[in-house]
Coordinates of C-alpha atoms in Angstrom, one line a residue:
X25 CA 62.8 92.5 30.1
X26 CA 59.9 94.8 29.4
X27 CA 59.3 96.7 32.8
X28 CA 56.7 99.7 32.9
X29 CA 58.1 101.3 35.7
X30 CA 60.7 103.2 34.8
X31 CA 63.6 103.3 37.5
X32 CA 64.1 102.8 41.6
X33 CA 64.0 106.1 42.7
X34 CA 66.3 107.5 45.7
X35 CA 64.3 110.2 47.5
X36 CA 65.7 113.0 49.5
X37 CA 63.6 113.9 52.6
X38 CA 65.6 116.9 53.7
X39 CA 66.3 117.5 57.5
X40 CA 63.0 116.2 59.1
X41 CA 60.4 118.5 58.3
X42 CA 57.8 116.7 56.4
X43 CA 56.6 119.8 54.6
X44 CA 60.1 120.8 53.6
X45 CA 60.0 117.7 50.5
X46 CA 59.6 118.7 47.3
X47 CA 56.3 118.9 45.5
X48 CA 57.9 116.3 43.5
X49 CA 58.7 113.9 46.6
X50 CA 55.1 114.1 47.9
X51 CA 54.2 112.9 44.3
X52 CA 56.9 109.9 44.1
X53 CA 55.4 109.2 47.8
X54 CA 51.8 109.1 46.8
X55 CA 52.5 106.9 43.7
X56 CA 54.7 104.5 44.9
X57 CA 53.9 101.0 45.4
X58 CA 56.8 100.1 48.1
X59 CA 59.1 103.3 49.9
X60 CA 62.4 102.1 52.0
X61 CA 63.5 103.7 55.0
X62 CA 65.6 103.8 57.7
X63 CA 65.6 103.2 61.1
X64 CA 67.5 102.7 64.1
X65 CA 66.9 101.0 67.6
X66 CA 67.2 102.7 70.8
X67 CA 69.5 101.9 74.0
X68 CA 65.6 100.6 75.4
X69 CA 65.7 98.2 72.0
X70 CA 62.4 101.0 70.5
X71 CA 62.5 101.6 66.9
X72 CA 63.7 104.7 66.4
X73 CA 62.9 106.7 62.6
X74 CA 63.0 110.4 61.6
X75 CA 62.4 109.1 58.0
X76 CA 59.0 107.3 59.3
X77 CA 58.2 110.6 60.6
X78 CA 58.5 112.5 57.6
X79 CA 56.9 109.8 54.8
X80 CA 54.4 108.6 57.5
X81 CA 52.7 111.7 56.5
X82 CA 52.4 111.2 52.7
X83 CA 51.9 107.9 52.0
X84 CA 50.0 104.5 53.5
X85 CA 52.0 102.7 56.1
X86 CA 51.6 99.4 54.4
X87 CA 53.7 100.7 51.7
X88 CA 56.4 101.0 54.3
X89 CA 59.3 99.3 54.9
X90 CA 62.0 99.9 57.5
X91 CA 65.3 98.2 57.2
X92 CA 67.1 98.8 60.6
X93 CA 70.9 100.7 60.5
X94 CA 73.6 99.6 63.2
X95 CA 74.6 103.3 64.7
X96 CA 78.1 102.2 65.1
X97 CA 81.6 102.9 63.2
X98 CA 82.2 99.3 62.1
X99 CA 80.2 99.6 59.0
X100 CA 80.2 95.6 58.2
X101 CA 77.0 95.3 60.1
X102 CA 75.3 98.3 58.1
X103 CA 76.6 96.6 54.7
X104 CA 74.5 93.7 55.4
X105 CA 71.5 95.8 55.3
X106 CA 72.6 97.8 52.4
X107 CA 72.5 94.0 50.6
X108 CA 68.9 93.6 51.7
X109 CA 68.0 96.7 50.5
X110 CA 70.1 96.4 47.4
X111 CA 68.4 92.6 46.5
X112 CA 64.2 93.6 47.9
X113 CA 64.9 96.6 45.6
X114 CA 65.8 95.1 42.9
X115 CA 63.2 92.1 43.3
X116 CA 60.6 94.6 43.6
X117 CA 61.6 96.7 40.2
X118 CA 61.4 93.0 38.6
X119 CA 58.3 92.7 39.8
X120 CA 57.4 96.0 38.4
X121 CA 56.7 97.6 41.8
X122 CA 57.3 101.5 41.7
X123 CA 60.3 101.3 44.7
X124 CA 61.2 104.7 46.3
X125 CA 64.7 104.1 48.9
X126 CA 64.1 107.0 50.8
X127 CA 67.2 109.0 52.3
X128 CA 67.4 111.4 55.1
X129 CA 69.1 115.3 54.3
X130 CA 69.7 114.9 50.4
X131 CA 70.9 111.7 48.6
X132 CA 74.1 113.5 47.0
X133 CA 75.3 114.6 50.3
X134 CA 77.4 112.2 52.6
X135 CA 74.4 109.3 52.2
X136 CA 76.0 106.2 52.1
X137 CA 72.6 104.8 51.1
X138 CA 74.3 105.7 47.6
X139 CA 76.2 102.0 47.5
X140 CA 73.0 101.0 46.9
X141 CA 72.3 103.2 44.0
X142 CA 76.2 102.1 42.2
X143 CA 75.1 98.3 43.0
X144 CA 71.2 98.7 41.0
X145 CA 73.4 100.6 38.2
X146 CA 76.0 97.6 37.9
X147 CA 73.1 95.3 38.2
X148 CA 71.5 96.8 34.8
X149 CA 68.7 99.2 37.0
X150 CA 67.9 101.9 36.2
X151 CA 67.8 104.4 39.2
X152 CA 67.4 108.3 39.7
X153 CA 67.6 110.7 42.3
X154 CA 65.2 113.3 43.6
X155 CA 66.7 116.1 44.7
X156 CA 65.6 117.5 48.1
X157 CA 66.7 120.6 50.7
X158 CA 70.0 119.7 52.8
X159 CA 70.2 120.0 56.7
X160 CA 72.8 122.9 57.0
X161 CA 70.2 125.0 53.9
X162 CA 67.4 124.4 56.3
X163 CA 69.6 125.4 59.3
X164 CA 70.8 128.6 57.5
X165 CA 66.9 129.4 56.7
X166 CA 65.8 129.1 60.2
X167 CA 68.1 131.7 61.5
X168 CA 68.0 134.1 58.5
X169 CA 71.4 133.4 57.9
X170 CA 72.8 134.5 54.3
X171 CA 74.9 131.4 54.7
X172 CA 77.7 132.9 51.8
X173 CA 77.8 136.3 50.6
X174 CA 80.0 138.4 47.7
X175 CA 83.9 136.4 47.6
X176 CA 83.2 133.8 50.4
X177 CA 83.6 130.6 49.7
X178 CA 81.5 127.5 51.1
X179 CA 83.1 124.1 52.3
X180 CA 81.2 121.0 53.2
X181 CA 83.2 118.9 56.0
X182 CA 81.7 115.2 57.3
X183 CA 82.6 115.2 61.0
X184 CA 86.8 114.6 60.4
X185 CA 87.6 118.7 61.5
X186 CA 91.1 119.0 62.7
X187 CA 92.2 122.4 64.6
X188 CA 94.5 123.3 61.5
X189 CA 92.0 122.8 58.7
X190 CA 89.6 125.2 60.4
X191 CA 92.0 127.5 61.3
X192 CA 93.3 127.5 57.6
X193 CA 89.7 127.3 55.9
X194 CA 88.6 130.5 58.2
X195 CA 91.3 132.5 57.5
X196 CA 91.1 132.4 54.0
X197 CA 87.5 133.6 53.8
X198 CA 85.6 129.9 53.7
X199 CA 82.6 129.8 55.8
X200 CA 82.6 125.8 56.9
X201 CA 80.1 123.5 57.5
X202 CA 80.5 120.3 59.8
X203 CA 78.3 117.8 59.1
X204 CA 78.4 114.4 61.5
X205 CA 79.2 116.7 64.0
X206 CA 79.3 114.1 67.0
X207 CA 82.1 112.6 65.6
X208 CA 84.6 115.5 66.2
X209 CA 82.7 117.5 68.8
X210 CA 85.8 117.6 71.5
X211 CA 88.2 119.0 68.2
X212 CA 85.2 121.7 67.5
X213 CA 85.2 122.7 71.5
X214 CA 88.6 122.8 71.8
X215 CA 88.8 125.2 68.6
X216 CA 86.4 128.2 69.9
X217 CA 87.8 128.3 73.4
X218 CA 91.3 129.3 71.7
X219 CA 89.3 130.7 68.7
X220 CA 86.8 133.9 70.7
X221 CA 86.3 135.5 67.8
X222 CA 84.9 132.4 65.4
X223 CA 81.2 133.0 64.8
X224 CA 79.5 129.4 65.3
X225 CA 75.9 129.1 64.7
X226 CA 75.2 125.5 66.4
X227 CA 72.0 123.1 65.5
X228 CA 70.5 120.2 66.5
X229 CA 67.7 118.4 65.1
X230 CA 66.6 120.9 62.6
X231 CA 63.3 120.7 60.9
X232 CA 61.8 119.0 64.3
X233 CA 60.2 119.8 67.4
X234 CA 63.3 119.2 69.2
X235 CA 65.4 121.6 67.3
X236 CA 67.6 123.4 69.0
X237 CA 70.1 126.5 67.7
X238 CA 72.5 128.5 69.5
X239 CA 75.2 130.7 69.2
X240 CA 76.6 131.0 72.7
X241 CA 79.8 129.4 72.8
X242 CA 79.5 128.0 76.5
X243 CA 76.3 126.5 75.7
X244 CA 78.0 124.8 72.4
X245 CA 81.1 124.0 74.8
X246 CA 79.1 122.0 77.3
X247 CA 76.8 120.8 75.2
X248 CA 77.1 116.7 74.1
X249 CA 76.2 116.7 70.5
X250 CA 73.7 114.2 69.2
X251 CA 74.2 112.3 65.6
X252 CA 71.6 115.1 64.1
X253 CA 73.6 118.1 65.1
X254 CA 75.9 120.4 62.8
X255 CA 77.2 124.0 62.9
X256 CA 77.8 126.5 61.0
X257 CA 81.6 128.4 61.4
X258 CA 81.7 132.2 60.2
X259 CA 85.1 133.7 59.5
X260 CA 85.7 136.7 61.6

């Protein structure tokens, strides 16, 4: 098959700030002929996407195409869109379409958008990434934050925190990020109120107008924690 367009490129869009891309991105963006996103639907049934938001703002909106994500555990339902994406992307490389899947935070990180990636590879795609600026790096940024410094060590966790893993990770000089932070809020609540002296930088939202950061540990105790939130846990 001679194709011209070289690959189907997975595109980071970092936290939700549209000028926080790359200059690279906004290039990709601007030249492509179709650029997936995802979206979700609200408890009203309204068509809810953060990645509209951002790539809304760099390319035309008939470029656009959203491809609605069950927010629910049992991923079966989410597969069956990762097969539409997986088959429209590949149809539209054939077709020698420039195809951009784009990806909220940074492809590498905890995107499970990345089946789609392994399944064009298998298929005999080509695909690439295009690196972009991760939530928790934005976070950091916002508050000034010098998020590791001399011996400490940095560890990523995706929303499974138990009580003992923090309590190992911080005492052994780790700072620790928790990512998917709804899914183990109570575990993180429970930890500060017999941890007083654990420095937790909370966020929600970052990059948008409805970000929201605090370090107060009865606001972060009270506080139900949207799918956008994380936090950042300093060791004493």
């Amino acid at each position: 098959m001679n194709n011209s367009i070289d690959a189907v490129t997975f595109l980071s869009l970092g936290p939700g700030d549209p000028e926080l891309l790359t200059l690279q991105a906004v290039r990709i963006l601007r030249e492509a002929d179709v650029v997936m996103i995802p979206a979700t639907r609200s408890a009203e049934g309204k068509l809810v996407s953060r990645a509209s938001d951002i790539v809304s703002q760099w390319c035309d909106e008939d470029k656009i195409r959203r491809y609605v994500l069950p927010m629910q555990k049992n991923r079966e339902a989410a597969q069956g869109v990762y097969d539409n994406i997986f088959h429209d992307a590949a149809d539209g490389y054939r077709q020698c379409r420039r195809v951009v899947v784009a990806v909220e935070g940074d492809v590498s990180i905890y995107a499970s958008i990345h089946y789609v990636l392994e399944q064009l590879k298998t298929d005999g795609i080509p695909v690439t990434q295009c690196a972009g600026i991760p939530s928790f790096i934005a976070a950091a940024a916002t508050q000034e934050l010098s998020l590791v410094s001399q011996q400490q060590r940095l560890v990523v966790l995706p929303g499974d925190a138990d009580e003992a893993t923090l309590q190992q990770l911080l005492q052994t000089n780790h700072v620790v990020v928790i990512m998917k932070l709804s899914q183990c809020q109570q575990v993180l609540k429970d930890f500060l109120s017999k941890n007083p002296d654990t420095v937790c930088h909370y966020f929600e939202n970052v990059g948008t107008e409805g970000a929201f950061h605090t370090t107060v540990r009865d606001e972060i105790c009270s506080r139900p924690m949207p799918y956008f939130s994380l936090c950042i846990l300093f060791p004493a």
